[in-house]
Amino acid sequence: MRINFLFIMMFAFSINPNILKAQTVIEMMNPGDANQVLLEVNDISKADVVVYKTEDKTEVEEWDYMWKFKKWGFSNFSVYITKDSSDTLLFDAEMGITYQLQGKIYFTNNKEERGIKTPGFHLEGVLQKANVNTSEEGKKSKEKAKKNSEEKFDE
């Protein structure tokens, strides 16, 4: 019991709060070691997600598809990025495993282009900010949902 408490306390004191806010990524050399297996594309229109690579600490803390790549250490998640969909590392004949591509990624130099490009696409475990649709269509949809909800509760 004392040992568990000691480990918990060591872990709690070792966590830097700034690291927890950052979206740091380690690029893995093997798809079996990565949380995400992604295909890098050269055309933004073919991408599922557009990511802005940054080294700026304040941008990394915003974590909305602004990733800081690290070689080792603490990270939020790890990725294996390939430029070829028939990459030989995606097929492990010895283990009988075929690693599936989980999406297409495009790296941009323009912060405004970052985000999800394919509707419904989601990177599991990747932090993203929720956006509010403030257009007229979004406002009408919100009012309609609110009205429908009130009608259901009035019954």
Short mmCIF file of N, CA and C in Angstrom, two decimals:
data_model
loop_
_atom_site.label_atom_id
_atom_site.label_comp_id
_atom_site.label_asym_id
_atom_site.label_seq_id
_atom_site.Cartn_x
_atom_site.Cartn_y
_atom_site.Cartn_z
N MET A 1 0.83 -1.19 0.00
CA MET A 1 0.00 0.00 0.00
C MET A 1 0.87 1.25 0.00
N ARG A 2 1.92 1.23 0.82
CA ARG A 2 2.82 2.39 0.90
C ARG A 2 3.56 2.60 -0.41
N ILE A 3 3.92 1.49 -1.07
CA ILE A 3 4.64 1.60 -2.32
C ILE A 3 3.74 2.21 -3.39
N ASN A 4 2.49 1.78 -3.46
CA ASN A 4 1.55 2.36 -4.43
C ASN A 4 1.40 3.85 -4.20
N PHE A 5 1.25 4.24 -2.94
CA PHE A 5 1.11 5.66 -2.61
C PHE A 5 2.35 6.43 -3.03
N LEU A 6 3.53 5.85 -2.80
CA LEU A 6 4.78 6.50 -3.17
C LEU A 6 4.85 6.71 -4.68
N PHE A 7 4.51 5.68 -5.44
CA PHE A 7 4.54 5.81 -6.90
C PHE A 7 3.52 6.84 -7.39
N ILE A 8 2.36 6.86 -6.81
CA ILE A 8 1.34 7.84 -7.20
C ILE A 8 1.83 9.25 -6.92
N MET A 9 2.42 9.46 -5.76
CA MET A 9 2.92 10.79 -5.41
C MET A 9 4.07 11.21 -6.32
N MET A 10 4.97 10.28 -6.63
CA MET A 10 6.08 10.60 -7.53
C MET A 10 5.54 10.99 -8.90
N PHE A 11 4.56 10.25 -9.37
CA PHE A 11 3.97 10.55 -10.67
C PHE A 11 3.28 11.90 -10.65
N ALA A 12 2.53 12.18 -9.61
CA ALA A 12 1.79 13.44 -9.51
C ALA A 12 2.73 14.64 -9.49
N PHE A 13 3.85 14.53 -8.80
CA PHE A 13 4.78 15.65 -8.71
C PHE A 13 5.66 15.78 -9.95
N SER A 14 5.76 14.72 -10.72
CA SER A 14 6.61 14.77 -11.91
C SER A 14 5.91 15.35 -13.12
N ILE A 15 4.60 15.45 -13.07
CA ILE A 15 3.85 15.97 -14.22
C ILE A 15 3.92 17.49 -14.23
N ASN A 16 4.37 18.00 -15.35
CA ASN A 16 4.42 19.44 -15.54
C ASN A 16 3.10 19.88 -16.16
N PRO A 17 2.37 20.82 -15.55
CA PRO A 17 1.06 21.21 -16.09
C PRO A 17 1.14 21.76 -17.51
N ASN A 18 2.26 22.36 -17.89
CA ASN A 18 2.38 22.88 -19.25
C ASN A 18 2.44 21.75 -20.27
N ILE A 19 3.03 20.63 -19.88
CA ILE A 19 3.09 19.48 -20.79
C ILE A 19 1.69 18.94 -21.04
N LEU A 20 0.86 18.94 -20.01
CA LEU A 20 -0.49 18.41 -20.16
C LEU A 20 -1.32 19.23 -21.13
N LYS A 21 -1.02 20.52 -21.25
CA LYS A 21 -1.78 21.38 -22.15
C LYS A 21 -1.30 21.25 -23.59
N ALA A 22 -0.09 20.75 -23.79
CA ALA A 22 0.51 20.73 -25.12
C ALA A 22 0.03 19.52 -25.91
N GLN A 23 0.10 19.63 -27.23
CA GLN A 23 -0.22 18.52 -28.12
C GLN A 23 1.09 18.07 -28.74
N THR A 24 1.86 17.28 -27.98
CA THR A 24 3.15 16.80 -28.45
C THR A 24 2.99 15.41 -29.04
N VAL A 25 3.77 15.16 -30.07
CA VAL A 25 3.62 13.94 -30.86
C VAL A 25 5.00 13.31 -31.06
N ILE A 26 5.07 12.00 -30.94
CA ILE A 26 6.30 11.29 -31.29
C ILE A 26 6.03 10.52 -32.57
N GLU A 27 6.92 10.71 -33.55
CA GLU A 27 6.79 9.97 -34.81
C GLU A 27 7.53 8.65 -34.67
N MET A 28 6.81 7.56 -34.78
CA MET A 28 7.37 6.23 -34.58
C MET A 28 7.97 5.70 -35.88
N MET A 29 8.90 4.77 -35.73
CA MET A 29 9.56 4.17 -36.88
C MET A 29 8.84 2.90 -37.36
N ASN A 30 7.92 2.39 -36.54
CA ASN A 30 7.20 1.17 -36.89
C ASN A 30 5.71 1.37 -36.60
N PRO A 31 4.82 0.99 -37.51
CA PRO A 31 3.39 1.21 -37.28
C PRO A 31 2.84 0.45 -36.07
N GLY A 32 3.47 -0.63 -35.68
CA GLY A 32 3.01 -1.39 -34.52
C GLY A 32 3.21 -0.66 -33.21
N ASP A 33 4.10 0.32 -33.20
CA ASP A 33 4.39 1.08 -31.99
C ASP A 33 3.55 2.35 -31.88
N ALA A 34 2.81 2.69 -32.90
CA ALA A 34 2.11 3.99 -32.97
C ALA A 34 0.64 3.88 -32.60
N ASN A 35 0.11 5.00 -32.08
CA ASN A 35 -1.33 5.09 -31.81
C ASN A 35 -2.11 5.29 -33.10
N GLN A 36 -1.52 6.01 -34.05
CA GLN A 36 -2.17 6.32 -35.33
C GLN A 36 -1.23 5.95 -36.47
N VAL A 37 -1.78 5.40 -37.55
CA VAL A 37 -1.03 5.11 -38.77
C VAL A 37 -1.66 5.96 -39.86
N LEU A 38 -0.88 6.91 -40.38
CA LEU A 38 -1.43 7.89 -41.32
C LEU A 38 -0.64 7.92 -42.62
N LEU A 39 -1.35 8.20 -43.70
CA LEU A 39 -0.74 8.35 -45.02
C LEU A 39 -0.59 9.84 -45.30
N GLU A 40 0.64 10.28 -45.55
CA GLU A 40 0.87 11.69 -45.87
C GLU A 40 0.59 11.92 -47.35
N VAL A 41 -0.24 12.92 -47.64
CA VAL A 41 -0.57 13.26 -49.02
C VAL A 41 -0.03 14.64 -49.35
N ASN A 42 0.19 14.89 -50.64
CA ASN A 42 0.74 16.17 -51.09
C ASN A 42 -0.33 17.16 -51.52
N ASP A 43 -1.57 16.72 -51.56
CA ASP A 43 -2.68 17.57 -52.00
C ASP A 43 -3.66 17.74 -50.84
N ILE A 44 -3.88 18.98 -50.43
CA ILE A 44 -4.75 19.27 -49.28
C ILE A 44 -6.18 18.78 -49.51
N SER A 45 -6.62 18.74 -50.77
CA SER A 45 -7.99 18.31 -51.05
C SER A 45 -8.19 16.81 -50.82
N LYS A 46 -7.10 16.03 -50.79
CA LYS A 46 -7.20 14.59 -50.57
C LYS A 46 -7.04 14.21 -49.10
N ALA A 47 -6.73 15.18 -48.24
CA ALA A 47 -6.44 14.91 -46.83
C ALA A 47 -7.71 14.80 -45.99
N ASP A 48 -7.66 13.93 -44.98
CA ASP A 48 -8.72 13.85 -43.98
C ASP A 48 -8.50 14.90 -42.89
N VAL A 49 -7.23 15.16 -42.60
CA VAL A 49 -6.87 16.12 -41.56
C VAL A 49 -5.65 16.92 -42.02
N VAL A 50 -5.66 18.20 -41.69
CA VAL A 50 -4.55 19.09 -42.02
C VAL A 50 -3.92 19.54 -40.70
N VAL A 51 -2.61 19.35 -40.60
CA VAL A 51 -1.89 19.64 -39.36
C VAL A 51 -0.81 20.68 -39.62
N TYR A 52 -0.68 21.59 -38.67
CA TYR A 52 0.35 22.61 -38.71
C TYR A 52 1.46 22.20 -37.75
N LYS A 53 2.67 21.97 -38.27
CA LYS A 53 3.81 21.62 -37.42
C LYS A 53 4.37 22.91 -36.82
N THR A 54 4.65 22.87 -35.52
CA THR A 54 5.16 24.06 -34.85
C THR A 54 6.19 23.70 -33.80
N GLU A 55 7.03 24.65 -33.48
CA GLU A 55 7.98 24.53 -32.37
C GLU A 55 7.66 25.57 -31.30
N ASP A 56 6.71 26.46 -31.58
CA ASP A 56 6.33 27.53 -30.66
C ASP A 56 5.54 26.94 -29.50
N LYS A 57 6.01 27.16 -28.27
CA LYS A 57 5.37 26.58 -27.09
C LYS A 57 3.94 27.08 -26.89
N THR A 58 3.67 28.35 -27.19
CA THR A 58 2.32 28.86 -26.99
C THR A 58 1.35 28.26 -28.02
N GLU A 59 1.83 28.05 -29.24
CA GLU A 59 0.97 27.42 -30.25
C GLU A 59 0.67 25.97 -29.89
N VAL A 60 1.66 25.27 -29.40
CA VAL A 60 1.48 23.87 -29.02
C VAL A 60 0.44 23.76 -27.91
N GLU A 61 0.41 24.73 -27.00
CA GLU A 61 -0.55 24.70 -25.90
C GLU A 61 -1.98 24.92 -26.38
N GLU A 62 -2.15 25.52 -27.57
CA GLU A 62 -3.49 25.67 -28.14
C GLU A 62 -4.02 24.32 -28.62
N TRP A 63 -3.14 23.41 -28.99
CA TRP A 63 -3.37 22.02 -29.37
C TRP A 63 -4.45 21.74 -30.41
N ASP A 64 -4.90 22.70 -31.13
CA ASP A 64 -5.93 22.45 -32.14
C ASP A 64 -5.25 22.17 -33.48
N TYR A 65 -4.78 20.94 -33.65
CA TYR A 65 -4.06 20.49 -34.84
C TYR A 65 -2.80 21.30 -35.09
N MET A 66 -2.18 21.75 -34.00
CA MET A 66 -0.85 22.34 -34.07
C MET A 66 0.06 21.43 -33.25
N TRP A 67 0.83 20.61 -33.95
CA TRP A 67 1.60 19.55 -33.31
C TRP A 67 3.07 19.90 -33.23
N LYS A 68 3.67 19.54 -32.12
CA LYS A 68 5.12 19.63 -31.94
C LYS A 68 5.64 18.20 -31.93
N PHE A 69 6.52 17.88 -32.87
CA PHE A 69 7.07 16.54 -32.96
C PHE A 69 8.30 16.42 -32.08
N LYS A 70 8.37 15.31 -31.34
CA LYS A 70 9.51 15.03 -30.48
C LYS A 70 10.10 13.68 -30.87
N LYS A 71 11.36 13.50 -30.54
CA LYS A 71 12.02 12.23 -30.83
C LYS A 71 11.82 11.23 -29.70
N TRP A 72 11.68 11.70 -28.46
CA TRP A 72 11.49 10.82 -27.31
C TRP A 72 10.91 11.63 -26.16
N GLY A 73 10.51 10.95 -25.10
CA GLY A 73 9.98 11.61 -23.91
C GLY A 73 8.47 11.53 -23.84
N PHE A 74 7.88 12.39 -23.02
CA PHE A 74 6.43 12.41 -22.85
C PHE A 74 5.77 12.98 -24.09
N SER A 75 4.71 12.33 -24.53
CA SER A 75 3.91 12.87 -25.63
C SER A 75 2.46 12.48 -25.40
N ASN A 76 1.57 13.19 -26.07
CA ASN A 76 0.15 12.88 -25.96
C ASN A 76 -0.22 11.63 -26.76
N PHE A 77 0.43 11.45 -27.89
CA PHE A 77 0.19 10.27 -28.71
C PHE A 77 1.34 10.10 -29.69
N SER A 78 1.35 8.97 -30.36
CA SER A 78 2.41 8.69 -31.32
C SER A 78 1.79 8.35 -32.67
N VAL A 79 2.52 8.68 -33.73
CA VAL A 79 2.03 8.42 -35.08
C VAL A 79 3.10 7.73 -35.91
N TYR A 80 2.65 6.95 -36.86
CA TYR A 80 3.51 6.42 -37.90
C TYR A 80 3.00 7.05 -39.18
N ILE A 81 3.87 7.78 -39.86
CA ILE A 81 3.47 8.48 -41.08
C ILE A 81 4.24 7.89 -42.25
N THR A 82 3.49 7.46 -43.26
CA THR A 82 4.09 6.90 -44.45
C THR A 82 3.64 7.72 -45.66
N LYS A 83 4.46 7.75 -46.69
CA LYS A 83 4.10 8.44 -47.92
C LYS A 83 3.64 7.47 -49.00
N ASP A 84 3.67 6.17 -48.66
CA ASP A 84 3.33 5.13 -49.63
C ASP A 84 2.32 4.16 -49.00
N SER A 85 1.16 4.02 -49.62
CA SER A 85 0.13 3.14 -49.07
C SER A 85 0.52 1.66 -49.13
N SER A 86 1.53 1.33 -49.94
CA SER A 86 2.01 -0.06 -49.99
C SER A 86 3.35 -0.19 -49.26
N ASP A 87 3.55 0.62 -48.24
CA ASP A 87 4.74 0.58 -47.40
C ASP A 87 4.91 -0.84 -46.85
N THR A 88 6.11 -1.40 -46.99
CA THR A 88 6.34 -2.78 -46.55
C THR A 88 6.20 -2.94 -45.04
N LEU A 89 6.39 -1.88 -44.27
CA LEU A 89 6.24 -1.98 -42.82
C LEU A 89 4.78 -2.14 -42.39
N LEU A 90 3.84 -1.84 -43.28
CA LEU A 90 2.43 -2.00 -42.95
C LEU A 90 1.99 -3.46 -42.97
N PHE A 91 2.83 -4.32 -43.53
CA PHE A 91 2.52 -5.75 -43.65
C PHE A 91 3.57 -6.56 -42.90
N ASP A 92 3.18 -7.17 -41.81
CA ASP A 92 4.08 -7.99 -41.01
C ASP A 92 3.71 -9.45 -41.22
N ALA A 93 4.38 -10.10 -42.19
CA ALA A 93 4.07 -11.49 -42.54
C ALA A 93 4.39 -12.44 -41.39
N GLU A 94 5.44 -12.15 -40.65
CA GLU A 94 5.85 -13.02 -39.54
C GLU A 94 4.78 -13.09 -38.46
N MET A 95 4.17 -11.97 -38.15
CA MET A 95 3.13 -11.92 -37.12
C MET A 95 1.73 -12.09 -37.71
N GLY A 96 1.63 -12.01 -39.04
CA GLY A 96 0.32 -12.12 -39.69
C GLY A 96 -0.55 -10.89 -39.49
N ILE A 97 0.10 -9.72 -39.41
CA ILE A 97 -0.62 -8.48 -39.14
C ILE A 97 -0.52 -7.55 -40.35
N THR A 98 -1.63 -6.94 -40.69
CA THR A 98 -1.66 -5.87 -41.68
C THR A 98 -2.17 -4.62 -40.97
N TYR A 99 -1.33 -3.60 -40.89
CA TYR A 99 -1.72 -2.36 -40.24
C TYR A 99 -2.52 -1.51 -41.21
N GLN A 100 -3.68 -1.07 -40.78
CA GLN A 100 -4.57 -0.28 -41.62
C GLN A 100 -4.23 1.20 -41.50
N LEU A 101 -4.30 1.90 -42.61
CA LEU A 101 -4.15 3.35 -42.58
C LEU A 101 -5.41 3.92 -41.94
N GLN A 102 -5.24 4.81 -40.98
CA GLN A 102 -6.38 5.37 -40.27
C GLN A 102 -6.79 6.74 -40.79
N GLY A 103 -6.11 7.20 -41.82
CA GLY A 103 -6.48 8.47 -42.41
C GLY A 103 -5.35 9.04 -43.24
N LYS A 104 -5.67 10.13 -43.92
CA LYS A 104 -4.69 10.83 -44.76
C LYS A 104 -4.41 12.18 -44.11
N ILE A 105 -3.13 12.52 -44.04
CA ILE A 105 -2.71 13.74 -43.36
C ILE A 105 -1.94 14.64 -44.33
N TYR A 106 -2.14 15.92 -44.17
CA TYR A 106 -1.42 16.92 -44.95
C TYR A 106 -0.81 17.90 -43.97
N PHE A 107 0.48 18.21 -44.14
CA PHE A 107 1.14 19.18 -43.26
C PHE A 107 1.19 20.52 -43.97
N THR A 108 0.76 21.56 -43.26
CA THR A 108 0.68 22.89 -43.83
C THR A 108 1.58 23.87 -43.09
N ASN A 109 1.91 24.96 -43.78
CA ASN A 109 2.66 26.06 -43.16
C ASN A 109 1.72 27.20 -42.78
N ASN A 110 0.44 27.04 -43.09
CA ASN A 110 -0.56 28.07 -42.82
C ASN A 110 -1.46 27.59 -41.69
N LYS A 111 -1.41 28.28 -40.56
CA LYS A 111 -2.20 27.88 -39.38
C LYS A 111 -3.69 27.86 -39.66
N GLU A 112 -4.15 28.71 -40.55
CA GLU A 112 -5.58 28.83 -40.81
C GLU A 112 -6.15 27.62 -41.56
N GLU A 113 -5.30 26.84 -42.21
CA GLU A 113 -5.76 25.68 -42.98
C GLU A 113 -5.96 24.43 -42.14
N ARG A 114 -5.47 24.42 -40.91
CA ARG A 114 -5.47 23.20 -40.09
C ARG A 114 -6.88 22.78 -39.70
N GLY A 115 -7.03 21.48 -39.44
CA GLY A 115 -8.31 20.96 -38.98
C GLY A 115 -8.77 19.76 -39.78
N ILE A 116 -9.94 19.28 -39.44
CA ILE A 116 -10.55 18.13 -40.12
C ILE A 116 -11.11 18.60 -41.46
N LYS A 117 -10.81 17.87 -42.52
CA LYS A 117 -11.31 18.22 -43.85
C LYS A 117 -12.38 17.25 -44.33
N THR A 118 -12.37 16.03 -43.83
CA THR A 118 -13.38 15.04 -44.21
C THR A 118 -14.44 14.99 -43.12
N PRO A 119 -15.70 15.31 -43.45
CA PRO A 119 -16.75 15.29 -42.43
C PRO A 119 -16.85 13.92 -41.75
N GLY A 120 -16.95 13.93 -40.44
CA GLY A 120 -17.07 12.70 -39.67
C GLY A 120 -15.75 12.02 -39.35
N PHE A 121 -14.64 12.53 -39.88
CA PHE A 121 -13.34 11.93 -39.60
C PHE A 121 -12.91 12.28 -38.19
N HIS A 122 -12.34 11.30 -37.48
CA HIS A 122 -11.92 11.52 -36.10
C HIS A 122 -10.65 10.75 -35.83
N LEU A 123 -9.65 11.44 -35.29
CA LEU A 123 -8.43 10.78 -34.85
C LEU A 123 -8.59 10.42 -33.39
N GLU A 124 -8.65 9.16 -33.08
CA GLU A 124 -8.85 8.69 -31.71
C GLU A 124 -7.69 9.12 -30.82
N GLY A 125 -8.02 9.78 -29.72
CA GLY A 125 -7.00 10.19 -28.75
C GLY A 125 -6.33 11.50 -29.06
N VAL A 126 -6.73 12.17 -30.15
CA VAL A 126 -6.11 13.43 -30.53
C VAL A 126 -7.00 14.57 -30.07
N LEU A 127 -6.41 15.49 -29.33
CA LEU A 127 -7.18 16.61 -28.81
C LEU A 127 -7.55 17.57 -29.92
N GLN A 128 -8.78 18.04 -29.88
CA GLN A 128 -9.22 19.05 -30.83
C GLN A 128 -10.25 19.93 -30.15
N LYS A 129 -10.32 21.16 -30.60
CA LYS A 129 -11.27 22.09 -30.01
C LYS A 129 -12.61 21.94 -30.72
N ALA A 130 -13.65 22.11 -29.96
CA ALA A 130 -14.99 22.09 -30.54
C ALA A 130 -15.28 23.47 -31.11
N ASN A 131 -15.82 23.51 -32.29
CA ASN A 131 -16.15 24.78 -32.93
C ASN A 131 -17.66 24.97 -32.93
N VAL A 132 -18.08 26.19 -32.73
CA VAL A 132 -19.50 26.52 -32.73
C VAL A 132 -19.85 27.11 -34.08
N ASN A 133 -20.92 26.61 -34.68
CA ASN A 133 -21.38 27.11 -35.96
C ASN A 133 -22.22 28.35 -35.70
N THR A 134 -21.68 29.53 -36.03
CA THR A 134 -22.38 30.79 -35.76
C THR A 134 -23.06 31.36 -37.00
N SER A 135 -23.14 30.56 -38.06
CA SER A 135 -23.82 31.04 -39.27
C SER A 135 -25.32 31.07 -39.03
N GLU A 136 -26.05 31.69 -39.93
CA GLU A 136 -27.51 31.75 -39.82
C GLU A 136 -28.12 30.35 -39.84
N GLU A 137 -27.57 29.49 -40.68
CA GLU A 137 -28.06 28.11 -40.76
C GLU A 137 -27.83 27.40 -39.43
N GLY A 138 -26.68 27.63 -38.81
CA GLY A 138 -26.38 27.03 -37.51
C GLY A 138 -27.32 27.52 -36.42
N LYS A 139 -27.63 28.82 -36.45
CA LYS A 139 -28.54 29.40 -35.45
C LYS A 139 -29.95 28.84 -35.62
N LYS A 140 -30.39 28.70 -36.88
CA LYS A 140 -31.72 28.14 -37.14
C LYS A 140 -31.80 26.69 -36.67
N SER A 141 -30.74 25.93 -36.92
CA SER A 141 -30.69 24.53 -36.50
C SER A 141 -30.76 24.43 -34.98
N LYS A 142 -30.06 25.32 -34.29
CA LYS A 142 -30.06 25.32 -32.83
C LYS A 142 -31.46 25.64 -32.30
N GLU A 143 -32.11 26.63 -32.89
CA GLU A 143 -33.47 26.99 -32.46
C GLU A 143 -34.45 25.85 -32.71
N LYS A 144 -34.31 25.19 -33.86
CA LYS A 144 -35.19 24.07 -34.19
C LYS A 144 -35.00 22.93 -33.18
N ALA A 145 -33.75 22.61 -32.85
CA ALA A 145 -33.47 21.55 -31.88
C ALA A 145 -34.00 21.92 -30.50
N LYS A 146 -33.87 23.19 -30.14
CA LYS A 146 -34.37 23.66 -28.84
C LYS A 146 -35.89 23.54 -28.79
N LYS A 147 -36.55 23.93 -29.88
CA LYS A 147 -38.01 23.86 -29.95
C LYS A 147 -38.49 22.40 -29.87
N ASN A 148 -37.83 21.51 -30.62
CA ASN A 148 -38.18 20.08 -30.59
C ASN A 148 -37.99 19.49 -29.20
N SER A 149 -36.93 19.89 -28.54
CA SER A 149 -36.65 19.40 -27.19
C SER A 149 -37.72 19.86 -26.21
N GLU A 150 -38.12 21.13 -26.32
CA GLU A 150 -39.15 21.67 -25.42
C GLU A 150 -40.49 20.98 -25.65
N GLU A 151 -40.81 20.68 -26.92
CA GLU A 151 -42.06 20.00 -27.24
C GLU A 151 -42.10 18.59 -26.65
N LYS A 152 -40.97 17.91 -26.67
CA LYS A 152 -40.91 16.55 -26.12
C LYS A 152 -41.10 16.56 -24.61
N PHE A 153 -40.55 17.55 -23.94
CA PHE A 153 -40.67 17.61 -22.48
C PHE A 153 -42.04 18.11 -22.04
N ASP A 154 -42.74 18.85 -22.90
CA ASP A 154 -44.07 19.35 -22.56
C ASP A 154 -45.12 18.25 -22.64
N GLU A 155 -44.85 17.19 -23.38
CA GLU A 155 -45.83 16.11 -23.56
C GLU A 155 -46.08 15.33 -22.34
#
